[in-house]
Amino acid sequence: MGSAPADLVRTIYVDGSEGRTPRLPTDLTTLEDAAAKELTATAFGYVSGNAGAGATSRANRLAFDRWRLLPRMLRNTAARDLSVSLFGQRLPSPVLLAPVGAQSVVHPEGELASARGAGDAGVPVVLSTAASHTLEDVAEATGDRPRWFQLYWPSDRTVAESLVRRAEAAGYTALVVTVDAPAFGYRPADLDHGYLPFLHGAGIANFTSDPVFRAGLPDGADHAAVVAHWARIFANPSLAWDNLAWLRSLTRLPILLKGILHPDDARLAMQHGVDGLVVSNHGGRQLDGAVAALDALPAVRAAVGDAVPVLLDSGVRTGTDVVKALALGADAVLYGRPYLYGLALDGERGVTHVLRCLLAELDLALALTGCTSIDDIGPGLLAPPGPLATPAHS
Ligand code: FNR
């Protein structure tokens, strides 16, 4: 990373005194409202929309809000290190970009701009299968920085294999298999707009560029035929635990399962040789009424112990949210919607801004809680609910 995250704060104060203020808000929880004013109703509905009545989405935020930090003082926090190790790779911070499909809906450069913007902030990308740009082009945009690939495992196994081989060849170093989407969730915003980006050709670049996918098309297939073929194979509702052995035999990349909430599924994942988990409810976009991801995290962590890395997403918005997730057992977080709003509002620069703000607040939160490294973050930083117990006086 070029500069320490807290330099952002210094830069803003110093440059601000010369009349230069940030182009986008620094309270990352306000970006959604800002993006709502800029985006079309369909685009905003696609990104912000939730499943059903939005109960799980609200629960995700409430779960973070319920926890309070109990900081420690006088611990010499002058030098701080945000870096973490995952799968033998040193990452600058415990934050990666969550896989988000069809990003051209909010900005023409979509995932390419996100990859460049994240790179400038030192944040690795998890690229979605449902990207609007090919995984090879996004690999080029990330340069020599770490990148992971999220697999939506299509029902055509030969296409699945081709995607995995291409991701390996393009230098992606982990596979994040999303398991909470055997079907699209019931999303009223998209339904009300009669809108699904993929049907308009956004988010299918990894398929239309795939030789195996293309081989399955009839000669002279037009756009409608391509989309129809994509729709036939994209979802894979029959996927089951037993299928993982095949994926394992295909690749040596670490395999993470994204969308695990139940501790029994976490145990099953261990039995099936999975290398990591992402505790997630897809940002409340799949099963409305599902438990908040943060509330599911401690039991999943307890189920797997220290055997594998456990990541979390769904509702992470601020630097102190990251601290809370780590204190409850996560090794790292995936950051979702806010970077899409940054992308929508200011392209690649907007993504960098959002991530620099997040990391600046995380870095300051370390100082303010008495930590100098990510390893220092533990359950001791969390206040129990209600007033603190009064110590007995001797
Ligand atoms: C997603 N998410 C997602 N996940 C995935 O595995 N593959 C994908 O293609 C997508 N696409 C996608 C599109 C949009 C518009 C959103 C908002 C989300 C889910 C994503 O990876 C992550 O789990 C959530 O974004 C986390 O919730 P928050 O923190 O963004 O609310």
Coordinates of N, CA and C in Angstrom, one line a residue, residues 86-87 89 91 96-99 124-130 135 146-154 157 159-179 206 239 243-260 269-270 272-279 308-309 311 334:
L86 N -3.6 -14.8 4.6 CA -4.7 -15.8 4.2 C -4.1 -16.7 3.1
F87 N -4.2 -18.0 3.4 CA -3.8 -19.0 2.4 C -2.4 -18.7 1.9
Q89 N -0.8 -16.0 1.8 CA -0.6 -14.7 1.1 C -0.7 -13.6 2.1
L91 N -1.8 -10.0 3.0 CA -2.6 -9.0 2.4 C -2.5 -7.7 3.2
L96 N -11.4 -7.4 1.6 CA -11.3 -7.7 0.2 C -12.7 -7.2 -0.4
L97 N -12.6 -7.0 -1.7 CA -13.9 -6.6 -2.3 C -14.8 -7.8 -2.5
A98 N -16.0 -7.7 -2.0 CA -17.0 -8.7 -2.2 C -17.3 -8.9 -3.7
P99 N -17.6 -10.1 -4.1 CA -17.9 -10.3 -5.5 C -19.3 -9.7 -5.8
P124 N -7.5 -6.4 -2.2 CA -7.7 -7.5 -3.3 C -9.1 -7.6 -3.7
V125 N -9.3 -8.1 -4.9 CA -10.6 -8.2 -5.5 C -11.1 -9.7 -5.5
V126 N -12.3 -9.9 -5.2 CA -12.9 -11.2 -5.4 C -13.9 -11.0 -6.6
L127 N -13.5 -11.5 -7.8 CA -14.3 -11.2 -9.0 C -15.4 -12.2 -9.1
S128 N -16.6 -11.6 -9.5 CA -17.8 -12.5 -9.7 C -17.8 -13.2 -11.0
T129 N -18.3 -14.4 -11.0 CA -18.6 -15.1 -12.2 C -19.5 -14.3 -13.1
A130 N -20.4 -13.6 -12.5 CA -21.4 -12.8 -13.2 C -20.9 -11.4 -13.5
L135 N -12.9 -12.3 -17.0 CA -12.0 -12.5 -15.8 C -10.5 -12.3 -16.3
P146 N -3.0 -9.4 -5.6 CA -3.7 -10.7 -5.4 C -5.2 -10.5 -5.8
R147 N -5.7 -11.6 -6.4 CA -7.1 -11.6 -6.8 C -7.7 -13.0 -6.6
W148 N -9.0 -13.1 -6.2 CA -9.7 -14.4 -6.1 C -10.8 -14.4 -7.0
F149 N -11.3 -15.6 -7.3 CA -12.4 -15.7 -8.3 C -13.6 -16.4 -7.5
Q150 N -14.8 -15.7 -7.7 CA -16.0 -16.3 -7.1 C -16.7 -17.1 -8.2
L151 N -17.0 -18.4 -7.8 CA -17.6 -19.3 -8.8 C -19.1 -19.4 -8.5
Y152 N -19.9 -19.0 -9.5 CA -21.3 -19.5 -9.5 C -21.2 -20.8 -10.4
W153 N -21.4 -21.9 -9.8 CA -21.1 -23.2 -10.4 C -22.3 -23.5 -11.4
P154 N -22.0 -23.4 -12.7 CA -23.2 -23.6 -13.6 C -23.6 -25.1 -13.7
R157 N -21.3 -28.9 -16.3 CA -20.1 -29.1 -15.6 C -18.9 -28.8 -16.5
V159 N -18.7 -26.3 -18.6 CA -18.5 -24.8 -18.5 C -17.9 -24.5 -17.1
A160 N -18.4 -25.2 -16.1 CA -17.8 -24.9 -14.7 C -16.3 -25.2 -14.8
E161 N -15.9 -26.3 -15.4 CA -14.5 -26.7 -15.5 C -13.7 -25.6 -16.3
S162 N -14.3 -25.2 -17.3 CA -13.6 -24.2 -18.2 C -13.4 -22.9 -17.4
L163 N -14.4 -22.4 -16.6 CA -14.3 -21.2 -15.8 C -13.1 -21.4 -14.8
V164 N -13.1 -22.5 -14.1 CA -12.0 -22.8 -13.1 C -10.7 -22.8 -13.8
R165 N -10.5 -23.4 -14.9 CA -9.2 -23.5 -15.6 C -8.8 -22.1 -16.0
R166 N -9.8 -21.3 -16.5 CA -9.4 -19.9 -17.0 C -9.0 -19.1 -15.8
A167 N -9.7 -19.2 -14.6 CA -9.4 -18.4 -13.4 C -8.0 -18.8 -13.0
E168 N -7.6 -20.1 -13.0 CA -6.3 -20.5 -12.6 C -5.3 -19.9 -13.5
A169 N -5.5 -20.0 -14.8 CA -4.6 -19.5 -15.8 C -4.4 -18.0 -15.7
A170 N -5.4 -17.3 -15.3 CA -5.3 -15.8 -15.2 C -4.8 -15.3 -13.9
G171 N -4.4 -16.3 -13.0 CA -3.6 -15.9 -11.8 C -4.5 -15.6 -10.6
Y172 N -5.8 -16.1 -10.6 CA -6.6 -16.0 -9.4 C -6.1 -17.0 -8.4
T173 N -6.0 -16.7 -7.1 CA -5.3 -17.6 -6.2 C -6.3 -18.3 -5.2
A174 N -7.6 -18.0 -5.3 CA -8.5 -18.8 -4.5 C -9.9 -18.8 -5.2
L175 N -10.6 -19.8 -4.9 CA -12.0 -20.0 -5.5 C -13.0 -19.8 -4.4
V176 N -13.9 -18.9 -4.6 CA -15.0 -18.7 -3.6 C -16.3 -19.2 -4.2
V177 N -16.7 -20.3 -3.8 CA -17.9 -20.9 -4.4 C -19.1 -20.5 -3.6
T178 N -20.0 -19.7 -4.3 CA -21.2 -19.2 -3.6 C -22.3 -20.3 -3.6
V179 N -22.7 -20.6 -2.4 CA -23.6 -21.7 -2.2 C -25.0 -21.3 -1.7
N206 N -18.2 -13.6 -18.8 CA -17.4 -14.8 -18.6 C -18.0 -16.0 -19.3
L239 N -27.0 -28.7 -7.0 CA -25.7 -28.8 -6.4 C -25.8 -29.3 -5.0
N243 N -20.9 -33.0 -4.7 CA -20.2 -32.5 -5.9 C -18.9 -31.8 -5.6
L244 N -18.6 -31.5 -4.3 CA -17.4 -30.8 -4.0 C -16.2 -31.6 -4.3
A245 N -16.3 -32.9 -4.2 CA -15.1 -33.8 -4.5 C -14.6 -33.5 -5.9
W246 N -15.6 -33.4 -6.8 CA -15.2 -33.2 -8.2 C -14.4 -31.8 -8.4
L247 N -14.9 -30.8 -7.7 CA -14.2 -29.5 -7.8 C -12.8 -29.6 -7.2
R248 N -12.8 -30.3 -6.1 CA -11.5 -30.5 -5.4 C -10.5 -31.2 -6.3
S249 N -11.0 -32.2 -7.1 CA -10.1 -33.0 -8.0 C -9.6 -32.1 -9.1
L250 N -10.3 -31.0 -9.4 CA -10.0 -30.2 -10.6 C -8.9 -29.2 -10.3
T251 N -8.8 -28.7 -9.1 CA -7.9 -27.6 -8.8 C -7.2 -27.7 -7.5
R252 N -6.0 -27.1 -7.5 CA -5.3 -27.1 -6.2 C -5.5 -25.7 -5.5
L253 N -6.3 -24.8 -6.1 CA -6.5 -23.6 -5.4 C -7.3 -23.8 -4.2
P254 N -7.1 -23.0 -3.1 CA -8.0 -23.1 -1.9 C -9.4 -22.8 -2.3
I255 N -10.3 -23.6 -1.8 CA -11.8 -23.5 -2.1 C -12.5 -23.0 -0.8
L256 N -13.1 -21.8 -0.9 CA -14.0 -21.3 0.1 C -15.4 -21.5 -0.2
L257 N -16.3 -21.7 0.7 CA -17.7 -21.7 0.5 C -18.3 -20.4 1.0
K258 N -19.0 -19.6 0.2 CA -19.6 -18.3 0.6 C -21.1 -18.5 0.7
G259 N -21.6 -18.1 1.9 CA -23.0 -18.2 2.2 C -23.4 -19.2 3.3
I260 N -22.4 -19.6 4.0 CA -22.6 -20.5 5.1 C -23.1 -19.7 6.3
A269 N -18.7 -28.7 5.7 CA -17.6 -28.1 4.8 C -16.3 -28.6 5.2
M270 N -16.0 -28.8 6.5 CA -14.7 -29.3 7.0 C -14.6 -30.7 6.5
H272 N -15.8 -32.1 4.0 CA -15.6 -32.2 2.6 C -14.3 -31.5 2.1
G273 N -13.4 -31.2 3.0 CA -12.1 -30.7 2.6 C -12.1 -29.3 2.2
V274 N -13.1 -28.5 2.6 CA -13.1 -27.1 2.2 C -12.0 -26.3 2.9
D275 N -11.4 -25.3 2.3 CA -10.3 -24.6 2.9 C -10.6 -23.3 3.6
G276 N -11.9 -22.8 3.4 CA -12.3 -21.6 4.1 C -13.8 -21.3 3.9
L277 N -14.3 -20.4 4.8 CA -15.7 -20.2 4.7 C -15.9 -18.7 4.7
V278 N -17.0 -18.3 4.0 CA -17.5 -16.9 4.1 C -18.9 -16.9 4.7
V279 N -19.0 -16.5 5.9 CA -20.3 -16.3 6.6 C -21.0 -15.2 6.0
V308 N -9.7 -23.4 9.6 CA -9.6 -22.7 8.4 C -10.0 -21.2 8.6
P309 N -9.6 -20.4 7.6 CA -10.0 -19.0 7.7 C -11.5 -18.9 7.6
L311 N -14.3 -15.9 6.8 CA -14.5 -14.5 6.5 C -16.0 -14.1 6.7
L334 N -15.4 -9.3 3.6 CA -15.7 -8.9 2.2 C -16.5 -7.6 2.3

